CSV table of C-alpha atoms in Angstrom, one decimal:
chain,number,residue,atom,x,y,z
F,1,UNK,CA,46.0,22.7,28.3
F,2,UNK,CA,44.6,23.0,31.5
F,3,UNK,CA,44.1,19.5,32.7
F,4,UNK,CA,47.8,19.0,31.3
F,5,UNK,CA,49.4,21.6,33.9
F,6,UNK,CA,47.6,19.0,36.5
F,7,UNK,CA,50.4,16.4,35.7
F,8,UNK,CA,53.8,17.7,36.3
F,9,UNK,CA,52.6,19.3,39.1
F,10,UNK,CA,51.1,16.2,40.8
F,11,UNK,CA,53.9,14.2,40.2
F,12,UNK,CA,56.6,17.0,41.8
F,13,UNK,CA,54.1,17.1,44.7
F,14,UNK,CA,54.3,13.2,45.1
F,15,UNK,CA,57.6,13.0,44.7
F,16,UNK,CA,59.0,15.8,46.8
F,17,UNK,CA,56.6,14.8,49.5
F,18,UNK,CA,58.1,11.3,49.4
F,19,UNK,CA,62.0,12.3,48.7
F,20,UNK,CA,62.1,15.7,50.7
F,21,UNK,CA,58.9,16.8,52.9
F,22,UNK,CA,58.7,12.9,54.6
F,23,UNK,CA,62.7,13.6,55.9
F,24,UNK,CA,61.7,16.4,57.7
F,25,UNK,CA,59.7,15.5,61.0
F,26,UNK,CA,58.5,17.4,64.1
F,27,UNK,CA,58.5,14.9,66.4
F,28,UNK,CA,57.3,11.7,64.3
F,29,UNK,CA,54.9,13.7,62.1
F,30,UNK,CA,55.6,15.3,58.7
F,31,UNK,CA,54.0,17.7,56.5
F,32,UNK,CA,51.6,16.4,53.9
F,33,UNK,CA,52.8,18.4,50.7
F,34,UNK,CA,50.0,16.6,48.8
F,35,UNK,CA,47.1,17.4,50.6
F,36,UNK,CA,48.3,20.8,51.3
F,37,UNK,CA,48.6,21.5,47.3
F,38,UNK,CA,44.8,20.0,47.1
F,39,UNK,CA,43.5,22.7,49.6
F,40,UNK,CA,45.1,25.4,47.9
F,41,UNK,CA,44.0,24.2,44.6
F,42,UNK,CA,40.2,23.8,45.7
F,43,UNK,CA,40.2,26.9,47.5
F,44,UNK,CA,40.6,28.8,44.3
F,45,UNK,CA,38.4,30.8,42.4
F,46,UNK,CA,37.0,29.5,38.9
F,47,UNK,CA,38.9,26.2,39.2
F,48,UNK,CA,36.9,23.2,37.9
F,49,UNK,CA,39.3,20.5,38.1
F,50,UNK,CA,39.9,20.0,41.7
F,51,UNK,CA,38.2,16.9,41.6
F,52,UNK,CA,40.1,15.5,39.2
F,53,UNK,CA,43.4,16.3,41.1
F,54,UNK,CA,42.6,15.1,44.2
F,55,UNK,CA,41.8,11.6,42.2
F,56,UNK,CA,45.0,11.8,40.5
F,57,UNK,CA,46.9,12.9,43.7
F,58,UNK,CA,45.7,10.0,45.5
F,59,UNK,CA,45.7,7.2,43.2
F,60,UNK,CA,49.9,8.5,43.0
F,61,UNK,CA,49.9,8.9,46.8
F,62,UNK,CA,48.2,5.3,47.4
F,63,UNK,CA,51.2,4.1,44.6
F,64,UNK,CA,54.3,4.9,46.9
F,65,UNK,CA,53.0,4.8,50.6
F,66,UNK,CA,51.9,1.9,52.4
F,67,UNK,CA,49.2,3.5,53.6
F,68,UNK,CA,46.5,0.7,52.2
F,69,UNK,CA,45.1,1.9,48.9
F,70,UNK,CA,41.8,3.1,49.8
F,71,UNK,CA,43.2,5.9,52.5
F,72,UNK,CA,44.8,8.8,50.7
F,73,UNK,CA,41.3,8.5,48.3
F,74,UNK,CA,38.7,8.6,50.6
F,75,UNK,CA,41.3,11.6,52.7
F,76,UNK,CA,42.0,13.8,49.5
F,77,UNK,CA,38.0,13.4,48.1
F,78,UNK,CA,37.4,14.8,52.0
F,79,UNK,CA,40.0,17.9,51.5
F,80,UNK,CA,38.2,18.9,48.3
F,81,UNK,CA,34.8,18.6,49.4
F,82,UNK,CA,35.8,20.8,52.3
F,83,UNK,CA,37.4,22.9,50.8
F,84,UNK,CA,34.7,23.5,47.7
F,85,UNK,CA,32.0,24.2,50.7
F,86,UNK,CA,34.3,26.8,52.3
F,87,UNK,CA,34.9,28.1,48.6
F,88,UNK,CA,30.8,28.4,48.5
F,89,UNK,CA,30.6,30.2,51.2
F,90,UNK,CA,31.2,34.1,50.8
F,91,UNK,CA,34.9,34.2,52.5
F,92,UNK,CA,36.5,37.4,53.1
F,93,UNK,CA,39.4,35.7,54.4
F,94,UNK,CA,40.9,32.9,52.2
F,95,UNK,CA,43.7,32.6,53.8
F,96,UNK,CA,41.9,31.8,56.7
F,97,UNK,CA,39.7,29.6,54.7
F,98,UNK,CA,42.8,27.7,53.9
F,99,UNK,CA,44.0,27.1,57.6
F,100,UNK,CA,40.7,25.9,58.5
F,101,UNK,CA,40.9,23.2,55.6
F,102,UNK,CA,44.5,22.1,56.3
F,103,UNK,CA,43.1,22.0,60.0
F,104,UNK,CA,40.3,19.8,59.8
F,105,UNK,CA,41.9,18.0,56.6
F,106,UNK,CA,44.7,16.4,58.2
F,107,UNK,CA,43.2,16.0,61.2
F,108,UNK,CA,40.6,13.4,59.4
F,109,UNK,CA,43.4,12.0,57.3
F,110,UNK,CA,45.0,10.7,59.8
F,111,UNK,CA,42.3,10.2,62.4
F,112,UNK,CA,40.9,7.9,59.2
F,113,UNK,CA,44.7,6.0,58.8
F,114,UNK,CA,44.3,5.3,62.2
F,115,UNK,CA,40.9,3.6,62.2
F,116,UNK,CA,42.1,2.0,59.2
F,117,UNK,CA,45.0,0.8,60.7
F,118,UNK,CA,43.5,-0.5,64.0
F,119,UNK,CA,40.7,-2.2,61.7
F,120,UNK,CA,43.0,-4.2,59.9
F,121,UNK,CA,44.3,-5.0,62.8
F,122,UNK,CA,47.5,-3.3,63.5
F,123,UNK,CA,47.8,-2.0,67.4
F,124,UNK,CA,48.4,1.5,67.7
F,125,UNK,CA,48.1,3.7,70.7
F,126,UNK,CA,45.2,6.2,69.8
F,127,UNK,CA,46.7,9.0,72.5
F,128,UNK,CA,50.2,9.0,71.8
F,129,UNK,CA,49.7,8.4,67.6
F,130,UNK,CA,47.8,11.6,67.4
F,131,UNK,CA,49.8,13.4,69.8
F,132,UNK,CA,53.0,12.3,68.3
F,133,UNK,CA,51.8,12.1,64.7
F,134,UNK,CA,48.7,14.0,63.9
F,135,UNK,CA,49.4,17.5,66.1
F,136,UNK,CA,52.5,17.7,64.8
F,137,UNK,CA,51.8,17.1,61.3
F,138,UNK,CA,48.7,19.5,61.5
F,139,UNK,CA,51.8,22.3,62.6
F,140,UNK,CA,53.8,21.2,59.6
F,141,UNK,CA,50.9,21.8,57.3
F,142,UNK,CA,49.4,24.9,58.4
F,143,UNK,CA,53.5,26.4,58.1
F,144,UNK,CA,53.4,25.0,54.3
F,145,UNK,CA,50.3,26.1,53.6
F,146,UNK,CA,51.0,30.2,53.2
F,147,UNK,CA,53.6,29.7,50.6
F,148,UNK,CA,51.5,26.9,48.4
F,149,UNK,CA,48.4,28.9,48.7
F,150,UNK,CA,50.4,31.9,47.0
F,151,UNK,CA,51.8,29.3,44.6
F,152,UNK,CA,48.2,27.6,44.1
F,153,UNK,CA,46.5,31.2,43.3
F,154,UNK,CA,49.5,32.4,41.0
F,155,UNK,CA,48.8,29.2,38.9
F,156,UNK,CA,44.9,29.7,39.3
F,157,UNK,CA,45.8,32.8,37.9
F,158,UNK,CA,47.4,31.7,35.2
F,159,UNK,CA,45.6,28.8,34.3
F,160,UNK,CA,42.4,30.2,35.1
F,161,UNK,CA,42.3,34.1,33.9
F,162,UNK,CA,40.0,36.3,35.2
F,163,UNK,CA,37.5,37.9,32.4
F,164,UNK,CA,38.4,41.7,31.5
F,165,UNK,CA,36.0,44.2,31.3
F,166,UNK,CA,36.1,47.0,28.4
């Protein structure tokens, strides 16, 4: 039951990131509803399958971008693994846990697409792509990530009760 609640929700992600979220830039960067679902997710306690979304999430991702392949797997496997070692940690705040994620997250998403990018050969202005592109995406995310972090931990919740004590 609980790895099936991974599937619908994957898919909407993926394909309201590609039919709605990706229509609505600042500048030329857009929100990354995706990666923004996979901090949230991680960031919660007693979740165990984190791993498993962000795997799903970007094999999906890698399908309907063209991004190359290898990109949105190596970026989402990087979200959760920062986001499980700021879970760790003993956070007051998770809120604030969940800024810093989306904050460094994106920012080596798309510092990584870049370096990809220029690797395989494509010219891109480093300056201008991550002023144009990354700092306004990084906005976009951190505004979408107070609403799917209160989605993520209702579905934590309900996916994932907490024990009750007699």
């Amino acid at each position: 039951m609980r790895t099936l609640v991974a599937i619908p929700i994957i898919v909407l992600a993926v394909q309201i990131q590609a039919s709605v979220v990706s229509r609505v830039p600042l500048l030329f960067g857009t929100a990354d509803l995706p990666l923004v679902i996979l901090a949230a997710w991680a960031l919660q306690d007693g979740v165990e399958s984190s791993w498993h979304w962000a795997v799903a999430m970007a094999l999906l991702v890698g399908f309907v971008s063209a991004i190359p392949f290898f990109v949105p797997i190596v970026g989402y496997l990087f979200v959760v693994l920062v986001a499980r070692g700021f879970q760790r940690r003993v956070w007051q705040s998770p809120l604030l846990a969940m800024f810093l994620v989306c904050l460094i997250g994106t920012a080596f998403y798309h510092v990584f697409s870049l370096g990809t990018l220029t690797l395989l050969g494509i010219p891109l202005p480093i300056l201008d792509s991550l002023g144009l592109f990354t700092l306004p995406s990084i906005l976009l995310n951190l505004l979408l990530s107070v609403p799917v972090f209160a989605m993520m931990r209702d579905l934590a919740r309900w996916v994932y009760p907490l024990p009750e004590f007699e």
